[in-house]
Coordinates of C-alpha atoms in Angstrom, one line a residue:
M7 CA 0.0 -0.1 0.1
T8 CA 1.4 3.4 -1.0
R9 CA 1.9 5.8 2.0
T10 CA 1.0 9.5 1.7
P11 CA 3.2 12.2 3.1
D12 CA 2.3 13.3 6.8
Y13 CA 3.3 16.8 7.0
L14 CA 2.9 18.8 10.1
P15 CA 0.0 21.6 10.0
G16 CA 1.3 24.8 8.2
V17 CA 4.1 23.1 6.1
S18 CA 3.9 24.1 2.4
P19 CA 5.9 21.7 0.3
L20 CA 6.9 22.0 -3.1
A21 CA 5.3 19.9 -5.8
L22 CA 6.0 16.2 -5.3
D23 CA 8.9 15.4 -7.8
P24 CA 10.7 12.1 -7.1
D25 CA 13.5 13.2 -9.5
W26 CA 14.1 16.7 -8.5
W27 CA 17.7 15.8 -7.2
R28 CA 18.8 14.5 -10.6
G29 CA 21.1 17.2 -12.1
A30 CA 20.4 19.5 -9.2
V31 CA 22.8 22.1 -8.0
I32 CA 22.9 22.0 -4.2
Y33 CA 24.3 24.9 -2.2
Q34 CA 25.9 24.0 1.0
I35 CA 25.4 26.3 4.0
Y36 CA 27.7 26.1 7.0
P37 CA 25.3 27.8 9.6
R38 CA 28.0 29.0 12.0
S39 CA 29.5 31.0 9.3
Y40 CA 26.7 32.1 6.9
Q41 CA 24.9 35.1 8.7
D42 CA 24.6 36.2 12.2
S43 CA 21.3 37.8 12.8
N44 CA 21.3 38.3 16.5
G45 CA 24.9 39.8 17.2
D46 CA 26.6 36.9 19.0
G47 CA 29.2 36.4 16.3
I48 CA 27.8 33.1 15.2
G49 CA 25.6 32.4 12.2
D50 CA 22.2 31.2 12.7
L51 CA 18.9 29.9 11.1
A52 CA 17.3 33.5 11.0
G53 CA 20.4 34.7 9.1
I54 CA 20.1 31.8 6.6
A55 CA 16.5 32.9 5.9
Q56 CA 17.5 36.4 5.4
R57 CA 20.2 35.3 2.8
L58 CA 18.4 32.8 0.9
P59 CA 17.5 35.2 -2.1
H60 CA 21.2 35.3 -2.8
I61 CA 21.1 31.5 -3.5
A62 CA 17.9 31.7 -5.5
R63 CA 19.5 34.5 -7.6
L64 CA 22.6 32.3 -7.9
G65 CA 20.3 29.7 -9.7
A66 CA 20.7 26.7 -7.3
D67 CA 17.9 24.2 -6.9
A68 CA 18.5 23.3 -3.3
I69 CA 20.3 24.0 -0.1
W70 CA 22.1 21.7 2.1
V71 CA 22.5 23.0 5.7
S72 CA 25.1 21.4 7.8
P73 CA 24.2 20.5 11.3
F74 CA 22.3 22.8 13.5
F75 CA 21.0 20.3 16.2
T76 CA 21.4 20.5 19.8
S77 CA 25.1 19.7 20.5
P78 CA 28.1 20.5 22.9
M79 CA 30.0 21.6 19.8
K80 CA 33.1 19.5 20.4
D81 CA 33.0 19.0 16.6
F82 CA 30.7 21.9 15.7
G83 CA 27.5 20.2 15.4
Y84 CA 28.5 16.8 13.9
D85 CA 28.4 15.6 17.7
V86 CA 24.7 15.6 18.1
S87 CA 23.0 15.4 21.7
D88 CA 19.4 15.9 20.3
Y89 CA 18.6 15.0 16.8
C90 CA 15.0 16.5 17.0
D91 CA 15.8 20.2 18.1
V92 CA 17.8 23.2 17.1
D93 CA 20.8 24.2 19.4
P94 CA 19.9 27.7 20.8
M95 CA 23.1 29.1 19.2
F96 CA 21.1 28.7 16.0
G97 CA 17.7 29.5 17.0
T98 CA 14.5 27.4 17.4
L99 CA 12.4 25.0 15.6
A100 CA 10.1 27.9 14.6
D101 CA 13.4 29.4 13.1
F102 CA 14.0 26.3 11.1
D103 CA 10.4 26.1 10.0
R104 CA 11.1 29.7 8.5
V105 CA 14.1 28.5 6.6
V106 CA 11.9 25.9 4.9
A107 CA 9.2 28.1 4.4
V108 CA 11.2 31.0 2.8
A109 CA 13.4 28.4 0.7
H110 CA 10.1 26.9 -0.7
E111 CA 8.8 30.2 -1.6
L112 CA 11.8 30.9 -3.6
G113 CA 11.5 27.5 -5.3
L114 CA 14.6 26.1 -3.2
R115 CA 14.5 22.4 -1.9
V116 CA 15.9 22.0 1.6
M117 CA 18.3 19.1 2.5
I118 CA 19.7 18.8 6.1
D119 CA 22.7 17.0 7.4
L120 CA 22.2 13.8 9.2
V121 CA 24.9 12.3 11.3
L122 CA 23.7 8.7 11.9
S123 CA 26.7 6.9 12.5
H124 CA 27.6 8.4 16.0
T125 CA 26.3 10.8 18.7
S126 CA 27.7 13.0 21.2
D127 CA 28.7 11.5 24.6
R128 CA 26.1 13.8 26.1
H129 CA 23.2 12.3 24.1
P130 CA 20.7 10.8 26.5
W131 CA 21.2 7.5 24.8
F132 CA 24.8 7.3 25.7
V133 CA 24.4 8.5 29.1
E134 CA 22.0 5.6 29.6
S135 CA 24.1 3.2 27.8
K136 CA 27.2 3.8 29.7
A137 CA 25.5 3.6 33.0
S138 CA 25.5 -0.2 33.2
R139 CA 25.9 -3.3 31.0
D140 CA 22.2 -4.2 31.5
N141 CA 20.0 -1.2 31.0
A142 CA 17.6 -0.8 28.0
R143 CA 20.1 0.9 25.9
A144 CA 23.3 -1.1 26.9
D145 CA 23.8 -2.2 23.5
W146 CA 23.0 0.9 21.5
Y147 CA 26.8 1.7 21.2
V148 CA 29.6 -0.4 20.1
W149 CA 31.1 -1.7 23.5
A150 CA 33.9 -4.3 23.6
E151 CA 36.0 -6.1 26.2
P152 CA 39.6 -5.4 26.6
K153 CA 42.2 -7.8 25.6
P154 CA 43.6 -9.8 28.4
D155 CA 46.5 -7.4 28.8
G156 CA 43.9 -4.3 29.2
T157 CA 44.6 -2.9 25.6
P158 CA 41.8 -2.1 23.1
P159 CA 40.0 -5.0 21.5
N160 CA 41.6 -4.4 18.1
N161 CA 43.8 -2.1 16.0
W162 CA 41.2 0.4 14.7
L163 CA 42.4 4.0 14.3
S164 CA 40.3 7.1 14.7
V165 CA 40.0 9.6 11.7
F166 CA 41.1 12.3 14.1
G167 CA 44.2 10.5 15.3
G168 CA 45.0 7.6 17.8
S169 CA 43.0 4.6 18.8
A170 CA 39.3 4.4 17.9
W171 CA 38.6 2.9 21.3
A172 CA 38.2 4.7 24.5
W173 CA 38.1 3.2 28.0
H174 CA 35.0 3.6 30.2
P175 CA 35.9 2.8 33.8
G176 CA 32.2 2.6 35.0
R177 CA 31.5 -0.4 32.4
E178 CA 35.1 -1.5 32.5
Q179 CA 34.8 -1.8 28.6
Y180 CA 36.0 0.1 25.6
F181 CA 33.7 1.9 23.4
L182 CA 34.2 2.8 19.6
H183 CA 34.6 6.3 18.3
N184 CA 35.7 6.6 14.8
F185 CA 36.3 10.5 15.3
L186 CA 36.5 12.3 18.5
T187 CA 36.4 10.5 21.8
S188 CA 33.4 12.5 22.6
Q189 CA 31.6 11.0 19.6
P190 CA 30.7 7.4 20.5
D191 CA 29.6 5.2 17.5
L192 CA 26.2 3.8 17.5
N193 CA 25.6 0.2 17.2
L194 CA 23.3 -0.4 14.2
H195 CA 23.4 -4.1 14.5
E196 CA 20.9 -3.5 17.3
P197 CA 17.4 -3.0 15.5
A198 CA 16.1 -0.5 18.2
V199 CA 19.0 1.9 17.2
Q200 CA 17.9 1.6 13.4
D201 CA 14.2 2.3 14.5
A202 CA 15.2 5.3 16.5
L203 CA 17.2 6.8 13.7
L204 CA 14.3 6.3 11.3
D205 CA 12.1 8.2 13.8
V206 CA 14.5 10.9 13.3
V207 CA 14.1 10.8 9.5
R208 CA 10.3 10.9 9.8
F209 CA 10.5 14.0 12.3
W210 CA 12.3 16.1 9.7
L211 CA 10.3 14.9 6.7
R212 CA 7.2 15.9 8.5
R213 CA 8.7 19.4 8.9
G214 CA 9.0 19.7 5.0
V215 CA 12.6 18.9 4.3
D216 CA 13.2 17.7 0.8
G217 CA 16.1 15.3 1.5
F218 CA 19.2 14.8 3.6
R219 CA 23.0 14.7 3.2
L220 CA 24.3 11.6 5.1
D221 CA 27.4 12.3 6.9
T222 CA 29.9 9.2 6.9
I223 CA 27.5 7.0 5.4
N224 CA 29.9 4.0 5.1
F225 CA 30.7 4.0 8.9
Y226 CA 27.1 3.1 10.0
F227 CA 28.1 -0.5 10.8
A228 CA 31.4 -1.9 12.3
D229 CA 32.5 -5.6 11.8
K230 CA 30.3 -7.6 14.3
Y231 CA 33.5 -9.8 15.2
L232 CA 35.7 -6.6 15.6
R233 CA 38.6 -8.2 13.5
D234 CA 41.8 -6.2 13.1
N235 CA 42.2 -4.0 10.0
P236 CA 45.0 -5.1 7.7
S237 CA 48.0 -2.9 7.1
L238 CA 48.1 -1.1 3.9
P239 CA 51.4 -0.8 1.9
K240 CA 52.8 2.8 1.7
E241 CA 52.6 2.7 -2.2
L242 CA 48.8 2.2 -1.9
R243 CA 48.2 5.1 0.5
N244 CA 46.7 8.4 -0.4
D245 CA 45.6 11.5 1.4
S246 CA 42.1 11.9 -0.1
I247 CA 40.3 11.2 3.2
A248 CA 42.9 12.1 5.8
P249 CA 46.0 14.2 5.7
S250 CA 49.3 12.3 5.1
V251 CA 50.6 12.9 8.5
N252 CA 47.5 11.0 10.1
P253 CA 48.4 7.3 10.8
Y254 CA 44.8 6.4 9.8
N255 CA 46.2 6.3 6.2
H256 CA 48.4 3.3 7.3
Q257 CA 45.5 0.7 7.4
L258 CA 42.9 -0.9 4.9
H259 CA 39.8 -0.1 6.8
L260 CA 38.1 -3.5 5.9
F261 CA 36.4 -4.0 9.0
S262 CA 35.9 -0.8 10.9
K263 CA 33.4 0.5 8.2
N264 CA 32.0 -0.5 4.7
Q265 CA 30.1 -3.5 6.1
P266 CA 27.4 -5.4 3.9
E267 CA 24.7 -5.0 6.6
N268 CA 24.4 -1.3 5.5
L269 CA 22.6 -2.1 2.4
D270 CA 19.6 -3.4 4.2
F271 CA 19.6 -0.3 6.5
L272 CA 19.7 1.9 3.6
R273 CA 16.7 0.2 2.0
R274 CA 14.7 1.0 5.2
F275 CA 15.9 4.5 5.0
R276 CA 15.0 5.0 1.4
A277 CA 11.4 3.7 2.0
E278 CA 10.8 6.6 4.4
L279 CA 11.9 9.1 1.7
V280 CA 9.5 7.7 -1.0
P281 CA 6.1 9.2 0.2
Y282 CA 7.6 12.6 0.4
G283 CA 9.7 12.4 -2.9
A284 CA 12.8 13.1 -0.7
A285 CA 16.3 12.5 -1.8
A286 CA 19.6 11.8 -0.1
V287 CA 23.2 12.1 -1.0
G288 CA 25.7 10.1 1.1
E289 CA 29.4 11.1 1.8
V290 CA 31.4 8.1 1.3
G291 CA 34.7 8.5 3.0
D292 CA 37.0 5.7 1.7
A293 CA 40.5 6.3 0.1
Q294 CA 40.6 3.0 -1.7
R295 CA 37.0 1.9 -2.8
G296 CA 35.0 5.1 -2.7
L297 CA 33.5 4.5 -6.3
E298 CA 32.8 1.0 -5.8
I299 CA 30.9 1.7 -2.6
M300 CA 29.1 4.4 -4.2
A301 CA 27.8 1.8 -6.8
E302 CA 26.6 -0.6 -4.1
Y303 CA 24.8 2.3 -2.2
T304 CA 23.1 3.9 -5.2
S305 CA 22.2 0.6 -7.2
G306 CA 18.8 -0.8 -7.7
G307 CA 16.7 2.4 -6.9
D308 CA 16.0 1.2 -3.4
K309 CA 18.9 2.8 -1.5
V310 CA 20.2 6.4 -1.6
Q311 CA 19.8 8.4 -4.8
M312 CA 23.3 9.9 -4.9
C313 CA 26.7 9.7 -3.1
Y314 CA 29.6 12.1 -3.6
P315 CA 33.0 10.6 -4.2
F316 CA 36.2 12.3 -3.0
E317 CA 37.9 12.1 -6.4
L318 CA 37.5 15.9 -7.1
L319 CA 38.0 16.8 -3.5
Q320 CA 41.6 15.6 -3.4
P321 CA 44.7 17.7 -3.0
T322 CA 45.9 16.8 -6.6
R323 CA 44.4 19.1 -9.2
A324 CA 41.8 17.6 -11.6
T325 CA 43.9 17.7 -14.8
A326 CA 42.5 16.5 -18.0
P327 CA 44.1 13.0 -17.6
V328 CA 42.8 12.7 -14.0
L329 CA 39.2 13.7 -15.0
A330 CA 39.2 11.2 -17.7
G331 CA 40.6 8.5 -15.4
T332 CA 37.9 9.2 -12.8
F333 CA 35.2 8.9 -15.2
E334 CA 36.7 5.7 -16.8
R335 CA 36.9 4.2 -13.3
L336 CA 33.4 5.4 -12.6
S337 CA 31.9 3.6 -15.8
R338 CA 33.6 0.4 -14.8
A339 CA 32.8 0.6 -11.1
A340 CA 29.4 2.3 -10.9
P341 CA 28.0 2.7 -14.6
D342 CA 24.5 3.4 -13.3
A343 CA 25.4 5.5 -10.3
W344 CA 24.4 9.2 -10.3
P345 CA 27.3 10.9 -8.5
C346 CA 27.1 14.5 -6.9
W347 CA 30.3 16.4 -7.6
S348 CA 31.9 19.1 -5.7
Y349 CA 35.4 20.7 -5.6
S350 CA 35.1 22.2 -2.0
N351 CA 33.1 21.6 1.2
H352 CA 33.6 22.4 5.0
D353 CA 36.1 19.7 5.4
T354 CA 38.5 20.4 2.6
V355 CA 40.9 23.2 1.7
R356 CA 39.1 25.6 -0.7
H357 CA 39.8 24.4 -4.3
V358 CA 41.1 27.8 -5.6
T359 CA 43.9 27.4 -2.8
R360 CA 44.3 23.6 -2.9
W361 CA 44.9 23.7 -6.8
R362 CA 46.6 27.0 -7.0
L363 CA 43.9 28.3 -9.4
S364 CA 44.2 31.7 -11.3
D365 CA 40.9 33.6 -11.8
A366 CA 40.8 32.2 -15.3
A367 CA 41.3 28.5 -14.1
A368 CA 38.6 28.9 -11.5
R369 CA 36.1 30.1 -14.1
A370 CA 37.1 27.3 -16.3
Y371 CA 36.5 24.7 -13.5
A372 CA 33.4 26.3 -12.5
T373 CA 31.9 26.0 -16.1
L374 CA 33.3 22.4 -16.5
L375 CA 31.5 21.4 -13.3
M376 CA 28.2 22.4 -14.7
C377 CA 28.7 20.3 -17.5
L378 CA 29.4 16.9 -15.8
R379 CA 27.0 14.1 -15.6
G380 CA 25.7 14.0 -12.2
S381 CA 24.5 16.5 -9.5
V382 CA 26.6 19.5 -8.1
C383 CA 27.3 20.6 -4.6
L384 CA 28.7 24.1 -4.2
Y385 CA 30.1 25.4 -1.0
Q386 CA 29.2 28.8 0.3
G387 CA 31.7 31.5 -0.9
E388 CA 32.8 29.1 -3.8
E389 CA 30.7 31.4 -6.1
L390 CA 32.8 34.3 -5.0
G391 CA 36.0 32.7 -5.8
L392 CA 37.0 32.7 -2.2
P393 CA 40.5 31.3 -1.4
E394 CA 41.3 29.4 1.7
A395 CA 41.6 31.8 4.7
E396 CA 44.6 32.0 6.9
V397 CA 43.8 31.3 10.4
A398 CA 46.5 32.0 13.1
Y399 CA 46.9 29.0 15.7
E400 CA 45.6 31.2 18.6
D401 CA 42.4 31.6 16.6
L402 CA 41.9 28.0 15.7
Q403 CA 38.7 26.2 16.7
D404 CA 39.0 22.8 14.9
P405 CA 40.2 20.0 17.0
Y406 CA 41.4 18.1 14.1
G407 CA 43.8 21.2 13.0
I408 CA 44.9 21.7 16.8
A409 CA 45.9 18.1 17.0
F410 CA 48.0 17.9 13.9
W411 CA 49.2 21.6 13.7
P412 CA 51.4 22.8 11.9
E413 CA 51.7 20.0 9.3
F414 CA 47.8 20.0 8.9
K415 CA 46.1 23.3 9.9
G416 CA 42.7 21.8 10.0
R417 CA 39.5 22.9 8.4
D418 CA 39.0 26.4 10.0
G419 CA 40.4 28.0 6.7
A420 CA 37.3 26.9 4.9
R421 CA 34.9 27.6 7.7
T422 CA 35.5 31.4 8.2
P423 CA 32.5 33.5 7.9
M424 CA 30.8 34.6 4.4
A425 CA 31.8 37.8 3.2
W426 CA 28.7 40.0 2.2
E427 CA 30.0 43.4 2.1
N428 CA 33.4 45.2 2.3
S429 CA 32.2 48.2 4.1
N430 CA 33.4 46.8 7.7
Q431 CA 36.0 44.4 9.1
N432 CA 33.3 41.6 9.7
G433 CA 32.3 41.5 6.2
G434 CA 28.6 42.1 6.7
F435 CA 28.4 38.8 8.6
S436 CA 28.2 40.1 12.1
S437 CA 28.2 43.3 14.1
V438 CA 30.5 41.9 16.6
R439 CA 33.7 39.8 16.5
P440 CA 32.9 36.4 14.8
W441 CA 33.7 33.0 16.2
L442 CA 36.4 32.7 13.5
P443 CA 38.0 36.0 12.0
V444 CA 36.7 37.2 8.5
S445 CA 39.8 36.9 6.2
P446 CA 40.9 40.3 5.0
A447 CA 41.6 38.8 1.5
H448 CA 37.8 38.1 1.3
L449 CA 36.5 41.5 1.8
S450 CA 37.2 42.8 -1.6
M451 CA 35.5 39.7 -3.1
A452 CA 32.3 40.0 -1.0
V453 CA 28.9 39.5 -2.4
G454 CA 28.3 43.3 -2.4
A455 CA 31.4 44.0 -4.4
Q456 CA 30.6 41.5 -7.0
D457 CA 26.7 41.5 -7.2
D458 CA 26.3 43.9 -10.0
E459 CA 29.3 43.2 -12.0
E460 CA 28.4 40.9 -14.8
S461 CA 32.1 40.1 -15.3
S462 CA 32.7 39.2 -11.7
M463 CA 33.2 35.6 -10.5
L464 CA 29.8 35.7 -9.0
G465 CA 28.4 36.7 -12.4
H466 CA 30.2 34.0 -14.0
Y467 CA 28.7 31.3 -11.7
R468 CA 25.3 32.8 -12.3
R469 CA 25.8 32.3 -16.0
A470 CA 27.2 28.9 -15.6
L471 CA 24.3 27.7 -13.5
A472 CA 21.8 29.3 -16.1
F473 CA 23.6 27.5 -18.9
R474 CA 23.1 24.0 -17.0
R475 CA 19.5 24.8 -16.3
R476 CA 18.6 25.8 -19.9
H477 CA 19.9 22.5 -21.4
P478 CA 18.3 19.3 -20.2
A479 CA 21.2 17.3 -21.7
L480 CA 23.5 19.0 -19.1
R481 CA 21.0 18.3 -16.3
T482 CA 19.8 14.7 -16.8
G483 CA 21.4 13.5 -20.0
A484 CA 24.0 10.7 -20.7
Q485 CA 27.6 11.4 -21.1
S486 CA 29.9 10.0 -23.8
P487 CA 33.3 8.5 -22.7
M488 CA 35.7 11.4 -21.5
M489 CA 38.6 11.8 -23.7
A490 CA 41.9 13.5 -22.5
A491 CA 44.6 14.7 -24.9
D492 CA 47.4 16.7 -23.2
D493 CA 45.5 19.6 -21.2
V494 CA 42.2 19.1 -23.1
V495 CA 39.3 17.2 -21.9
E496 CA 36.2 16.7 -24.1
F497 CA 32.9 14.7 -24.1
V498 CA 29.4 15.1 -25.3
R499 CA 26.2 15.2 -23.0
I500 CA 23.1 13.7 -24.7
G501 CA 19.5 14.1 -23.7
G502 CA 16.2 15.9 -23.9
G503 CA 16.3 16.1 -27.7
E504 CA 19.9 17.6 -27.8
Q505 CA 23.5 17.1 -27.7
V506 CA 26.0 19.3 -25.9
F507 CA 29.7 19.2 -26.9
V508 CA 32.1 20.2 -24.3
A509 CA 35.9 20.8 -24.7
A510 CA 37.9 22.3 -21.8
N511 CA 41.5 23.5 -22.0
L512 CA 42.7 22.9 -18.4
G513 CA 46.2 24.2 -18.8
D514 CA 48.2 27.5 -19.4
G515 CA 49.2 26.6 -23.1
T516 CA 47.2 26.9 -26.3
A517 CA 45.4 23.8 -27.8
R518 CA 43.1 22.6 -30.5
A519 CA 39.9 20.7 -30.3
V520 CA 38.3 18.9 -33.2
L521 CA 34.6 19.4 -33.4
P522 CA 32.5 16.1 -33.9
P523 CA 30.7 16.0 -37.2
G524 CA 27.1 17.6 -37.4
E525 CA 25.5 21.0 -37.4
W526 CA 26.6 22.4 -34.0
R527 CA 26.0 26.0 -32.8
V528 CA 27.7 28.0 -30.1
A529 CA 26.2 27.7 -26.7
G530 CA 26.9 29.2 -23.4
Q531 CA 27.6 32.8 -24.5
G532 CA 30.1 34.1 -22.1
L533 CA 31.4 30.9 -21.1
G534 CA 33.1 29.5 -24.1
V535 CA 34.9 30.7 -27.1
D536 CA 33.4 31.8 -30.5
V537 CA 33.4 29.4 -33.3
P538 CA 33.1 30.3 -37.0
E539 CA 30.3 28.6 -38.8
G540 CA 31.3 25.6 -40.6
A541 CA 34.6 25.3 -38.6
T542 CA 35.8 21.7 -38.1
E543 CA 38.2 22.5 -35.3
V544 CA 38.6 25.4 -32.6
A545 CA 41.6 26.9 -31.1
L546 CA 41.4 27.0 -27.3
G547 CA 43.7 29.5 -25.3
P548 CA 44.7 29.0 -21.8
W549 CA 41.7 28.0 -19.6
Q550 CA 39.3 28.4 -22.3
L551 CA 36.3 26.1 -23.1
C552 CA 34.3 25.2 -26.4
L553 CA 30.5 24.7 -25.9
M554 CA 28.4 23.7 -28.7
V555 CA 24.8 22.4 -29.0
K556 CA 22.9 20.5 -31.8
S557 CA 19.4 19.1 -32.0
E558 CA 19.4 15.2 -31.7
I559 CA 18.7 13.4 -35.1
A560 CA 15.2 11.6 -34.8

């Protein structure tokens, strides 16, 4: 029997469209740093509602709001102590309802960040679980006996450094924490835990959310036998998930995550989304098998709709050969998967800095992103071309950066407040000193400084998003095999009665691209080069693109 959506009174959902996510551009908001509305130096939900017109004008289809739930903020909201309430620093449930209402008025879908693999150690569930070995929630977290010598039960490591196990003297057992010690891992092998988490999903769906971003989706289950992870040879290591200075990279995480039981839970999760036409994008954090896991989690139409791989979030620049290799691997590992591509987010160095991009290079990559098969996540400030902010050690907030300073400076450089105007030292974000300093380098790039300039980076992003929206082939079409020749990458998108040819020179030299046969016309005015009528090839200067469109032959 088909279920009907059960919205709370007063909720005004957008029209039901179970495929709204396919090809969507999703704008990520980091709430602490988007807009402070009450003068306490921390962004909040009322501030988000105030600034949503900027996102609508940009041309995005949806927003993804990073955690705003009740939390002691040891990991800035990714340590949840109440899944069904708003932390007072961000406002109230009424403020959240206002965000949904304003977003829907502007035609924007709303996705929220759910952290289902772990909670805060202050969550009532953990407070009860740690109290004894025989209470009602004693098995809601991953508890284990020590080895005979008192050491942890196995060799699993935390992403944030050190052992993934912490000793609790009350229970005389270790508990698992894949991240901070204050973030104990839930035991999803326990059916009651799954039921409780799905109750959370229903709570937010009834409030009108259109979907979820699922934090650390492949960490939900740990091996029930707690077997040791094997070591990983040095030549197979990479720093796509954790910085190279982190010993986490020295293991193949075969048993601490990526367990097969997750598939059945994701089916249960997807069933909750169906009546609401809601969608989910999962964060797959795995340095060796990310694309393969994405294939498993998105296959069959009964699990999550999308996952975002880390291939374009890596320190290494996405050159033409790297891009072509990524899509070739994707076609082998997950030919039917619908990825969600992004260059930057709250956990990575902003890509303009990470890849050392010039203004022209940043524009080229922005246009290219809008042409790739899949959906897209943009991180706040990316549309302004913001570089990574320099944050002094004494201003650091991120425990990850504090632990590995100075070899790894943490994530604060990507989390500094949004620059709205250049008329005051806080960039229009707050009337007082913000929780992280506004980068002086960002002030001249503020929204107010670019808003009315068609030639600005913001203007470029608006044109690129409009180009994607105009062409159904770019939003939902198929993609030909991606080809790379030196610095040029090219491919064709096909769908919606049209074909779009894309050739991008991702280098500082000049190059030539051969046009495929047919009657093509120039598309994406202001984004690509002009091509004379009847031309069979085109010259591309440094960081230039050729964008052509033709009608499909019936």
